[in-house]
Amino acid sequence: MALGKLQEAGPPAPGVDTVPKLFWQRVTEWADRTAMREKKFGLWQDITWREYGRMARYTGLALVELGLRPRDRAAIISDDIPEWLYCDMGIQCVGGTTVGIYPTDSPQQVEYVMGHSGSRFYFAEDEEQLDKILEVRDRLPDLKKIIIYDMEGLRDFRDPMAMSYDELLELGKQADQRDPEAFEKLLNIPGPEDTAFLVYTSGTTGPPKGAMITHRNVLAGFHSQRQVLKGYLEDELLTFLPLCHIAERGVTALGMIMNGWVCNFAEEMDTVPQDIREVSPTVFFAVPRIWERFYSAMVLRMKDATWLEKKAFNLAMAVGKACSDYRLHLKEPPVHLRAAFKLADWCVLRNLKRFVGLDRVRMCLSGAAPISPDLLKFYHSLGIDMREVYGQTESTGAATMHYAGGTKFGTVGEALPGIEIRITDEGEILIKGPSVFKGYFRDPDKTAETVRDGWLYTGDVGLIDEDGHVVIKDRLKDIIITSGGKNITPSEIENQLKFSPYINDAVVIGDGRKYLTALIMIDEENVMKYAQDNRIPFTTYKSLTQAPEINKLIWREVEAVNKKFARVETIKKFRLIDIQLTTDDDEITPTMKLKRKYINEKFKDIIESMY
Amino acid sequence: MPQLEVKNIETYYGPIMAIKGISFEVEESSIVTILGANGAGKTSVLKTISGVMEPEKGTIEFMGKRIDHLDPDKIVRMGISHVPEGREVFHDLTVKENLAMGAFLRRDKDGMARDLETVHAYFPVLEARRGQLAGNMSGGEQQMLAIARALMARPKMLLLDEPSLGLSPVLVKEIYDIIKRINEEQKTTILLVEQNAWMALSTAQFGYILELGRIVMADPCDELMENEDVREFYLGIKEESVRGSKRWKRKKRWR
């Protein structure tokens, strides 16, 4: 824990009521501090706040030169790289609205978001993202300019509509030299009620909707979060989830300007395990799928351990659990237990945490999907303060979370200060507060449906328990009503299934049916290892999912989960998904959750075969 | 029963896992190919079969008998000949001596003479140059010699490691024609490892695609040739983009 002295970021200065103003305050006060790091040629390179500010300034000024007017939309389609943040701030600083597009989107999806948002600018990461817009630009009358970050492979590419990011920066630099006061004037253009950015959320019915998040939403959300989670200037993040998603946007882009967290960009999704070991973050946000992966990695590592190591691990975890039990009841564990934990940590747990890169972590956050309480327990026994966060795009991210020392497993914590939560008679969760969004862009009907009297209708079903903690049951529309008339919340069962190291994700089916079944996506690494260890021959992924021994293995896991539920809630049959789904597929979200609707559609025949 | 059955083999180079648990089979008298990029583990698979490398885990059965952990010479005696990558002929020996080395384990003089004739029929150039030092021959001739030498052991199965490597298109075609003839006329089973996907897929009946030590596809070759991923990543056929040139590749999916 070589963190040294911890410094908290100061509050926004008086009169700072928009993201650009706060950003500029930080650029001024933290000029020489590291804002972010990027790995280039194998080395982590620092980028200071001064540099961050300069790039955003040039980007913004150049966009104005090119004709960006206040409230115009400008889109970014890129993996997480510094340019994403430069442009996001640049656009907002001159009064524009940022639109994030998932880099995995198809040209048709890009066309929809670009057309619907009426974006006039398109920031493309590289050749691949450029090709998408070129394919559909004839149908985008609002589009004015395409700006490309990485020009590799495009040396001979000439197009009047396109330019490189370097050229854009040069334009901004010239504008800045001509009128050095222009930028500060522009900073004051956006007001708190203006839209800072649009977040397109995939609708389960109909096309995606563009949630308008205002400057007030952002600042309000962060004022309330700051009261329950401490952030320090020395904290390190690892950024790897898509920045266009509200969760990563909130933790990284806004955590930076709010708390001074240092953002470290993972090289790629595939290198996250290595990157996390190199960075060893102190604050780590991830989706449950990632937490499940770390858990599997550690558990499987212990399976290969010697008898003595296993004994030591179990003992250490027992000590860890005893300690965390005290803490979860807001009590300090007795001295002997604390000493025992120190020893256990030093001998066993520390190494295991280092193995996954979580040895320095001060606070872990899980969100964007429900996580199994058993998984939270596991991390707490390791001595990791892991908290669950609940919220939606429409509530600008977090609405509830576990307060410091107030983790209660099976709940998503308490409402953040300034947020009110109510449960309707149908059990739907409603949220009210300054972080509730302005509405859906160009969709007053959907907006009126979602926000009524200032209450955000979340579409989630749940309750508030005796301690004021919110418990989420499921999505309202996902509730299964069997033909026997039983109401079943599939996500509770799915979360238990996902806790198995051999199961990556599962979709429980049974609406209007006699009994429940499940489609299961296996954990490739772990199941292959199992096949290897048990000499089960297989060639491809498909043949692995068809191996009878593997199906038996999964059935044992399903039966173990079935024991925890009432008879009507047990899975009677299951099938393994026999193709490897990637984030390019419609069946999986960018945060790697199976999409129920698409799964039900795509595997219709397989589902029918179970009934 | 397949002639060769490989089950769950894992092979290491020191601490590095070259083959991450793969299983496949080869039917008697067939031509089967394993395709893969550099470093996919293709050569390691052949070396593990021929006994040059030992698998850490898994089993290999040839004609119903376990051959993993046998010494390479025993495996040759059982009927598996390995033509290594880069035509490793004995440079300082003549063509004739090289061929004799191939029959080193044999004692049947008559049979050997007959096989030498057969080999010369397949590769007339080797007869013409029988007195020449192998090191002085061209790449194509050396490749032919390497195959011919392997045939002299009268194998039931021939393991070929990138026979097209470094050869001109005309020579590649010539060598592949001979490989096909050997398979048809001698009924020799052929397990072929290649980077030249086009040649391999049009010669073999069944193909496996190996990526980073794992098999990602297993299908008859005509089906593989129709597969979108094989076409883009192995055959270099891709859809044109709007700009006319496309350098980036989409993600492989293997389905």
Coordinates of C-alpha atoms in Angstrom, one line a residue, chain A residues 4 64-65 111 136 148 192 210 234 239 289 345 421 464 516 529 533 546 564 570 607:
Chain A
G4 CA 1.7 7.7 1.0
V64 CA -16.0 26.5 -33.7
E65 CA -13.8 27.4 -36.7
E111 CA -26.2 5.8 -39.3
V136 CA -23.7 5.7 -44.9
I148 CA -9.7 10.8 -37.9
P192 CA -26.5 24.1 -16.3
G210 CA -30.7 9.2 -26.7
E234 CA -3.5 9.7 -5.7
T239 CA -10.3 2.4 -17.9
R289 CA -18.7 -10.4 -15.7
D345 CA -3.2 -11.4 4.2
I421 CA -36.5 6.3 -4.0
I464 CA -36.7 -1.1 0.2
L516 CA -38.2 -23.2 -16.4
K529 CA -9.3 -26.7 -18.6
D533 CA -7.8 -32.3 -16.9
Q546 CA -21.6 -31.0 -27.3
K564 CA -31.3 -23.0 -3.4
T570 CA -35.8 -24.8 -10.5
I607 CA -35.6 -23.2 -26.7

